[in-house]
Amino acid sequence: MSQPNVKIYSLSTCSHCKATKKFLGECTIKYEFVDVDKLEGDERKAIIEDVKKFNPRCSFPTIIIGETVVVGYKEKEIKEALGME
Amino acid sequence: MTPQELYDRMKKVQEPKGYYFNKDKERAFELLEALIANRENYGYMGCPCRLLSGDRELDRDIFCPCVYSVPDIEEFGSCYCSLYVSKEWNEGKIPQEYVPERRPPEKMPY
């Protein structure tokens, strides 16, 4: 079974972001991520606008799993979106 | 400053107020390192779990420990980052739930 595309909008400093990446790694889920705090200038602005479309409060991590948006490291919701439960 | 020095200094100030470091030391030290990195990069110890603007005046409410940590620890037993927690949270007497963002969107300068 193919897994949905997973993208994480994260901060390099945030513990919940690190926990999310670690969890997905342990589940051998492939994911892309962007550490928004590492971006500068227009690139940062553009990505913040993207995050706001998914999560108007622009908090981290914002996790996109297929069509589902999960805000925060919520293991149960992540597993559900991945079809693991 | 090393994470250990920051830990010792803040412990002395925060524990008498009833705020304890997360007993998961790996988690706590990861966050303390992030705070030190933020001070190097931005000039202030802003919350590691929030996007900092780089403007210390706009981010004053999220200098760690942030103003939201008081109501968050009161309601959930943990701050947004799970760096500072209550004794009961550390002892597992209350559920370790996800703490939603309390900072009002209008305070976010982006």
XYZ file of N, CA and C in Angstrom:
585
model
N 0.855 -1.193 0.000
C 0.000 0.000 0.000
C 0.887 1.238 0.000
N 0.586 2.165 -0.904
C 1.432 3.356 -0.949
C 0.987 4.339 0.134
N 1.931 5.044 0.670
C 1.593 5.993 1.734
C 1.260 7.355 1.117
N 0.399 8.130 1.796
C 0.137 9.472 1.282
C 1.389 10.345 1.390
N 1.413 11.408 0.600
C 2.532 12.350 0.727
C 2.488 13.018 2.087
N 3.651 13.144 2.707
C 3.715 13.773 4.031
C 4.683 14.943 3.975
N 4.185 16.093 4.423
C 5.057 17.266 4.479
C 4.923 17.919 5.859
N 6.049 18.266 6.441
C 6.022 18.897 7.770
C 6.567 20.314 7.650
N 5.796 21.263 8.112
C 6.304 22.622 8.308
C 6.753 22.676 9.764
N 8.056 22.896 9.960
C 8.599 22.741 11.309
C 9.539 23.885 11.663
N 9.981 23.869 12.900
C 11.041 24.777 13.358
C 12.214 23.900 13.774
N 13.414 24.361 13.521
C 14.586 23.533 13.860
C 14.752 23.396 15.366
N 14.156 24.339 16.124
C 14.358 24.378 17.574
C 13.235 23.704 18.379
N 12.164 23.350 17.711
C 10.937 22.958 18.429
C 10.934 21.474 18.782
N 10.687 21.191 20.044
C 10.739 19.801 20.514
C 9.625 18.948 19.902
N 8.454 19.543 19.718
C 7.339 18.758 19.149
C 7.599 18.442 17.672
N 8.309 19.364 17.017
C 8.671 19.112 15.605
C 9.669 17.954 15.530
N 10.637 17.982 16.431
C 11.642 16.905 16.452
C 10.985 15.569 16.764
N 10.043 15.604 17.705
C 9.351 14.364 18.092
C 8.546 13.823 16.911
N 7.941 14.724 16.139
C 7.145 14.298 14.974
C 8.047 13.617 13.937
N 9.198 14.248 13.665
C 10.117 13.674 12.675
C 10.633 12.310 13.142
N 10.935 12.242 14.427
C 11.448 10.985 14.982
C 10.393 9.877 14.879
N 9.171 10.236 15.215
C 8.073 9.267 15.163
C 7.873 8.737 13.745
N 7.830 9.653 12.773
C 7.623 9.233 11.382
C 8.804 8.382 10.904
N 9.991 8.780 11.331
C 11.187 8.009 10.971
C 11.102 6.591 11.515
N 10.676 6.471 12.753
C 10.561 5.144 13.372
C 9.495 4.287 12.692
N 8.487 4.979 12.151
C 7.423 4.241 11.442
C 7.801 4.001 9.981
N 9.023 4.359 9.610
C 9.543 4.289 8.231
C 8.614 4.968 7.228
N 8.069 6.115 7.661
C 7.242 6.936 6.770
C 8.163 7.959 6.103
N 8.046 8.058 4.796
C 8.841 9.067 4.083
C 8.162 10.415 4.214
N 8.949 11.434 4.468
C 8.359 12.775 4.585
C 9.336 13.832 4.096
N 8.732 14.941 3.708
C 9.537 16.134 3.397
C 9.334 17.088 4.554
N 10.300 17.959 4.801
C 10.052 18.978 5.814
C 10.748 20.274 5.434
N 10.222 21.352 5.995
C 10.922 22.622 5.842
C 10.977 23.285 7.219
N 12.182 23.607 7.652
C 12.370 24.315 8.925
C 12.225 25.813 8.638
N 11.050 26.340 8.977
C 10.704 27.712 8.569
C 11.627 28.749 9.218
N 12.109 28.453 10.418
C 13.004 29.419 11.090
C 14.349 29.551 10.381
N 14.660 28.580 9.540
C 15.943 28.637 8.830
C 15.860 29.441 7.527
N 14.638 29.819 7.160
C 14.458 30.568 5.914
C 14.569 32.060 6.185
N 14.866 32.798 5.135
C 14.988 34.255 5.290
C 14.227 34.960 4.181
N 13.907 36.209 4.456
C 13.380 37.111 3.429
C 12.117 36.614 2.754
N 12.086 36.756 1.420
C 10.878 36.435 0.648
C 10.514 34.961 0.724
N 11.556 34.132 0.794
C 11.287 32.690 0.857
C 10.511 32.367 2.147
N 10.961 33.006 3.235
C 10.297 32.803 4.527
C 8.850 33.294 4.470
N 8.660 34.479 3.905
C 7.301 35.044 3.790
C 6.393 34.124 2.992
N 6.917 33.617 1.886
C 6.107 32.771 1.007
C 5.707 31.477 1.718
N 6.639 30.899 2.441
C 6.336 29.643 3.140
C 5.345 29.897 4.288
N 5.496 31.034 4.980
C 4.545 31.370 6.058
C 3.124 31.473 5.474
N 3.014 32.064 4.294
C 1.691 32.147 3.646
C 1.148 30.748 3.350
N 2.029 29.850 2.924
C 1.612 28.462 2.679
C 1.114 27.816 3.973
N 1.873 28.008 5.058
C 1.487 27.398 6.338
C 0.117 27.917 6.762
N -0.092 29.233 6.613
C -1.363 29.839 7.042
C -2.566 29.272 6.284
N -2.331 28.872 5.038
C -3.441 28.282 4.263
C -3.910 26.982 4.926
N -2.961 26.234 5.459
C -3.300 24.965 6.115
C -3.689 25.168 7.574
N -3.048 26.157 8.212
C -3.214 26.364 9.649
C -3.105 27.873 9.909
N -4.264 28.558 9.949
C -4.254 30.021 10.057
C -3.462 30.541 11.262
N -3.311 29.724 12.301
C -2.569 30.186 13.479
C -1.059 30.067 13.265
N -0.666 29.414 12.206
C 0.745 29.307 11.833
C 1.594 28.796 12.998
N 1.138 27.687 13.579
C 1.911 27.078 14.665
C 2.626 25.840 14.108
N 3.574 25.350 14.900
C 4.447 24.276 14.408
C 4.485 23.097 15.378
N 4.584 21.882 14.900
C 4.584 21.529 13.494
C 3.183 21.569 12.882
N 3.121 21.928 11.611
C 1.904 21.749 10.819
C 2.236 20.621 9.854
N 1.463 19.553 9.953
C 1.789 18.332 9.218
C 0.698 18.076 8.170
N 1.109 17.934 6.936
C 0.157 17.661 5.865
C 0.323 16.201 5.465
N -0.758 15.444 5.640
C -0.720 14.018 5.293
C -1.810 13.783 4.259
N -1.424 13.641 3.020
C -2.419 13.548 1.946
C -3.272 14.809 1.965
N -4.578 14.637 2.240
C -5.497 15.779 2.284
C -5.729 16.257 3.714
N -5.097 15.608 4.659
C -5.365 15.905 6.074
C -4.298 16.825 6.657
N -4.759 17.787 7.460
C -3.826 18.690 8.149
C -3.857 18.360 9.642
N -2.707 18.063 10.195
C -2.610 17.826 11.635
C -1.743 18.933 12.224
N -2.294 19.625 13.231
C -1.540 20.707 13.875
C -1.013 20.187 15.205
N 0.290 20.153 15.339
C 0.901 19.676 16.575
C 1.234 18.195 16.488
N 2.066 17.770 17.404
C 2.463 16.359 17.434
C 1.371 15.563 18.135
N 0.381 15.143 17.334
C -0.721 14.350 17.875
C -0.641 12.982 17.219
N -0.030 12.070 17.968
C 0.292 10.764 17.410
C -0.932 10.033 16.850
N -2.033 10.120 17.589
C -3.239 9.389 17.181
C -3.759 9.917 15.841
N -3.816 11.242 15.719
C -4.312 11.849 14.473
C -3.375 11.557 13.305
N -2.072 11.546 13.597
C -1.098 11.264 12.540
C -1.278 9.818 12.052
N -1.413 8.912 12.991
C -1.590 7.500 12.633
C -2.870 7.299 11.828
N -3.936 7.972 12.255
C -5.210 7.842 11.540
C -5.071 8.341 10.101
N -4.421 9.500 9.957
C -4.272 10.086 8.621
C -3.411 9.197 7.731
N -2.506 8.454 8.354
C -1.636 7.556 7.591
C -2.283 6.189 7.355
N -3.476 6.019 7.935
C -4.168 4.727 7.796
C -3.521 3.641 8.616
N -2.841 4.041 9.712
C -2.178 3.047 10.561
C -3.099 2.544 11.669
N -4.278 3.172 11.818
C -5.196 2.728 12.893
C -6.571 2.455 12.313
N 27.027 30.487 27.944
C 26.328 29.706 28.959
C 26.025 28.296 28.434
N 26.217 27.311 29.281
C 25.908 25.938 28.864
C 24.463 25.605 29.254
N 23.879 24.599 28.603
C 22.520 24.189 28.991
C 22.434 23.843 30.486
N 23.481 23.227 31.007
C 23.471 22.858 32.429
C 23.414 24.107 33.320
N 24.183 25.131 32.943
C 24.169 26.375 33.728
C 22.795 27.035 33.680
N 22.199 27.035 32.490
C 20.856 27.619 32.346
C 19.842 26.817 33.165
N 19.985 25.514 33.110
C 19.105 24.607 33.874
C 19.187 24.940 35.365
N 20.420 25.010 35.866
C 20.612 25.250 37.304
C 20.063 26.619 37.709
N 20.323 27.611 36.863
C 19.893 28.975 37.182
C 18.350 29.094 37.199
N 17.719 28.530 36.153
C 16.264 28.655 36.042
C 15.537 27.789 37.072
N 16.143 26.649 37.374
C 15.549 25.749 38.374
C 15.389 26.478 39.713
N 16.431 27.211 40.058
C 16.438 27.947 41.324
C 15.321 28.995 41.368
N 15.068 29.620 40.222
C 14.072 30.685 40.153
C 12.660 30.119 40.016
N 12.515 29.073 39.194
C 11.178 28.607 38.805
C 10.570 27.586 39.784
N 11.403 26.735 40.361
C 10.826 25.701 41.231
C 10.066 26.265 42.428
N 10.595 27.329 43.063
C 9.814 27.874 44.180
C 8.440 28.382 43.756
N 8.297 28.713 42.457
C 6.999 29.179 41.960
C 6.079 28.021 41.589
N 6.617 26.795 41.646
C 5.806 25.629 41.306
C 5.966 25.178 39.864
N 6.971 25.728 39.172
C 7.213 25.325 37.779
C 8.488 24.493 37.728
N 8.350 23.289 37.213
C 9.470 22.343 37.192
C 9.887 22.066 35.755
N 11.157 21.712 35.586
C 11.585 21.266 34.272
C 10.990 19.888 34.001
N 10.664 19.654 32.740
C 10.222 18.335 32.304
C 11.237 17.301 32.803
N 10.735 16.254 33.423
C 11.676 15.275 34.002
C 12.397 14.476 32.908
N 11.879 14.544 31.685
C 12.580 13.966 30.533
C 13.754 14.904 30.215
N 14.885 14.559 30.770
C 16.034 15.481 30.694
C 16.524 15.692 29.276
N 16.397 14.643 28.450
C 16.832 14.791 27.064
C 16.003 15.880 26.389
N 14.684 15.830 26.603
C 13.768 16.826 26.052
C 14.093 18.217 26.614
N 14.279 18.285 27.936
C 14.541 19.576 28.582
C 15.843 20.194 28.058
N 16.871 19.382 27.934
C 18.168 19.926 27.515
C 18.190 20.299 26.034
N 17.402 19.565 25.253
C 17.252 19.909 23.834
C 16.649 21.323 23.725
N 15.669 21.585 24.570
C 15.008 22.902 24.552
C 15.914 23.989 25.126
N 16.678 23.650 26.145
C 17.611 24.635 26.714
C 18.686 24.998 25.688
N 19.147 23.992 24.954
C 20.116 24.271 23.882
C 19.498 25.176 22.826
N 18.231 24.930 22.505
C 17.530 25.753 21.510
C 17.385 27.189 22.017
N 17.131 27.347 23.302
C 17.015 28.703 23.882
C 18.342 29.451 23.769
N 19.420 28.738 24.038
C 20.738 29.357 23.952
C 21.039 29.716 22.485
N 20.658 28.832 21.572
C 20.849 29.119 20.137
C 20.019 30.334 19.727
N 18.792 30.429 20.233
C 17.952 31.591 19.898
C 18.572 32.879 20.415
N 19.173 32.821 21.591
C 19.805 34.027 22.116
C 20.998 34.436 21.247
N 21.709 33.415 20.767
C 22.841 33.733 19.876
C 22.358 34.315 18.547
N 21.270 33.738 18.025
C 20.800 34.152 16.697
C 19.945 35.417 16.709
N 19.153 35.604 17.763
C 18.192 36.714 17.790
C 18.496 37.753 18.868
N 19.315 37.362 19.836
C 19.627 38.296 20.917
C 18.714 38.162 22.126
N 17.778 37.237 22.062
C 16.901 37.007 23.218
C 16.459 35.545 23.237
N 16.092 35.099 24.443
C 15.706 33.696 24.594
C 14.225 33.530 24.313
N 13.887 33.590 23.044
C 12.493 33.399 22.646
C 12.126 31.929 22.656
N 10.826 31.683 22.737
C 10.292 30.312 22.779
C 10.805 29.492 21.589
N 11.374 28.310 21.856
C 11.879 27.478 20.757
C 10.769 26.836 19.936
N 9.543 26.849 20.457
C 8.436 26.175 19.768
C 7.577 27.145 18.964
N 8.046 28.394 18.874
C 7.296 29.389 18.097
C 8.273 30.075 17.147
N 7.705 30.560 16.043
C 8.534 31.269 15.065
C 8.811 32.674 15.594
N 10.069 32.989 15.800
C 10.431 34.305 16.324
C 10.508 35.311 15.179
N 10.131 36.558 15.498
C 10.116 37.574 14.445
C 11.482 38.212 14.258
N 12.308 38.140 15.308
C 13.585 38.846 15.268
C 13.491 40.219 15.912
N 12.267 40.662 16.218
C 12.043 41.955 16.869
C 11.708 41.688 18.336
N 12.618 42.056 19.222
C 12.438 41.667 20.628
C 11.187 42.272 21.257
N 10.787 43.460 20.818
C 9.594 44.075 21.385
C 8.338 43.282 21.003
N 8.285 42.870 19.732
C 7.113 42.112 19.263
C 7.070 40.718 19.889
N 8.230 40.211 20.263
C 8.302 38.846 20.806
C 8.391 38.803 22.332
N 8.230 39.962 22.950
C 8.419 40.035 24.400
C 7.533 39.034 25.156
N 6.311 38.816 24.647
C 5.384 37.887 25.319
C 5.842 36.436 25.231
N 6.785 36.148 24.320
C 7.244 34.750 24.218
C 8.709 34.587 24.621
N 9.218 35.538 25.400
C 10.504 35.293 26.068
C 10.254 34.151 27.053
N 11.149 33.191 27.066
C 10.954 32.017 27.915
C 11.350 32.335 29.367
N 10.541 31.996 30.366
C 9.208 31.396 30.250
C 8.183 32.433 29.789
N 7.376 32.055 28.823
C 6.463 33.003 28.180
C 5.273 33.327 29.085
N 4.573 34.398 28.760
C 3.428 34.809 29.592
C 2.316 33.757 29.540
N 2.302 32.958 28.481
C 1.236 31.954 28.329
C 1.513 30.692 29.153
N 2.764 30.562 29.634
C 3.091 29.342 30.382
C 2.307 29.272 31.699
N 1.986 30.436 32.266
C 1.271 30.434 33.554
C -0.134 29.824 33.393
N -0.975 30.381 32.476
C -2.287 29.724 32.289
C -2.189 28.315 31.700
N -1.173 28.048 30.886
C -1.053 26.695 30.297
C -0.722 25.657 31.372
N 0.174 26.019 32.284
C 0.529 25.073 33.349
C -0.662 24.911 34.300
N -1.377 26.002 34.504
C -2.585 25.956 35.332
C -3.626 25.001 34.714
N -3.842 25.130 33.406
C -4.900 24.341 32.758
C -4.445 22.938 32.349
N -3.217 22.840 31.801
C -2.774 21.553 31.232
C -1.632 20.902 32.016
N -1.063 21.644 32.955
C 0.082 21.105 33.708
C 1.394 21.229 32.954
N 1.362 21.896 31.784
C 2.574 21.997 30.968
C 2.518 23.266 30.134
N 3.697 23.844 29.878
C 3.737 24.970 28.941
C 3.630 24.419 27.523
N 3.482 25.309 26.569
C 3.293 24.935 25.160
C 4.401 24.011 24.657
N 5.617 24.240 25.135
C 6.797 23.478 24.702
C 7.041 22.213 25.522
N 6.366 22.102 26.649
C 6.643 21.034 27.631
C 8.050 21.130 28.213
N 8.556 22.364 28.340
C 9.819 22.570 29.048
C 9.514 22.718 30.536
N 8.577 23.627 30.835
C 8.144 23.809 32.217
C 6.815 23.092 32.429
N 6.761 22.357 33.515
C 5.548 21.586 33.813
C 5.280 21.655 35.317
N 4.103 21.174 35.700
C 3.794 21.125 37.130
C 4.353 19.823 37.714
N 4.397 19.778 39.031
C 4.859 18.577 39.722
C 3.958 17.386 39.360
N 2.657 17.650 39.320
C 1.678 16.593 39.041
C 1.866 16.030 37.629
N 2.198 16.901 36.697
C 2.416 16.466 35.302
C 3.632 15.545 35.255
N 4.699 15.975 35.922
C 5.928 15.165 35.958
C 5.697 13.817 36.615
N 4.812 13.812 37.614
C 4.566 12.566 38.354
C 3.527 11.684 37.662
N 3.019 12.160 36.519
C 2.035 11.367 35.772
C 0.660 11.341 36.419
N 0.415 12.304 37.325
C -0.892 12.318 38.000
C -1.969 12.984 37.151
N -1.533 13.725 36.145
C -2.487 14.290 35.186
C -2.040 13.902 33.774
N -3.006 13.765 32.856
C -2.626 13.312 31.508
C -1.707 14.296 30.804
N -0.741 13.763 30.071
C 0.207 14.620 29.358
C -0.339 14.890 27.968
N -1.235 15.876 27.939
C -1.958 16.173 26.704
C -1.250 17.208 25.851
N -1.704 17.279 24.619
C -1.237 18.312 23.699
C -1.713 19.676 24.220
N -0.813 20.624 24.276
C -1.159 21.976 24.747
C -1.360 22.865 23.521
N -2.590 23.351 23.318
C -2.824 24.185 22.132
C -2.179 25.563 22.255
N -1.930 26.184 21.123
C -1.329 27.521 21.103
C -2.311 28.522 21.725
N -1.843 29.239 22.750
C -2.674 30.214 23.443
C -2.361 31.641 22.969
N -1.215 31.814 22.345
C -0.841 33.164 21.906
C -1.866 33.643 20.867
N -2.470 34.815 21.088
C -3.503 35.259 20.139
C -2.894 35.533 18.761
N -3.609 35.172 17.688
C -3.054 35.353 16.336
C -2.628 36.795 16.070
N -3.319 37.753 16.669
C -2.970 39.168 16.398
C -1.616 39.547 17.007
N -1.117 38.698 17.917
C 0.213 38.968 18.495
C 1.331 38.435 17.592
N 0.936 37.646 16.607
C 1.962 37.051 15.743
C 2.285 38.022 14.616
N 3.513 38.490 14.609
C 3.836 39.561 13.676
C 4.168 39.082 12.267
N 3.538 38.002 11.814
C 3.803 37.542 10.454
C 2.535 37.000 9.834
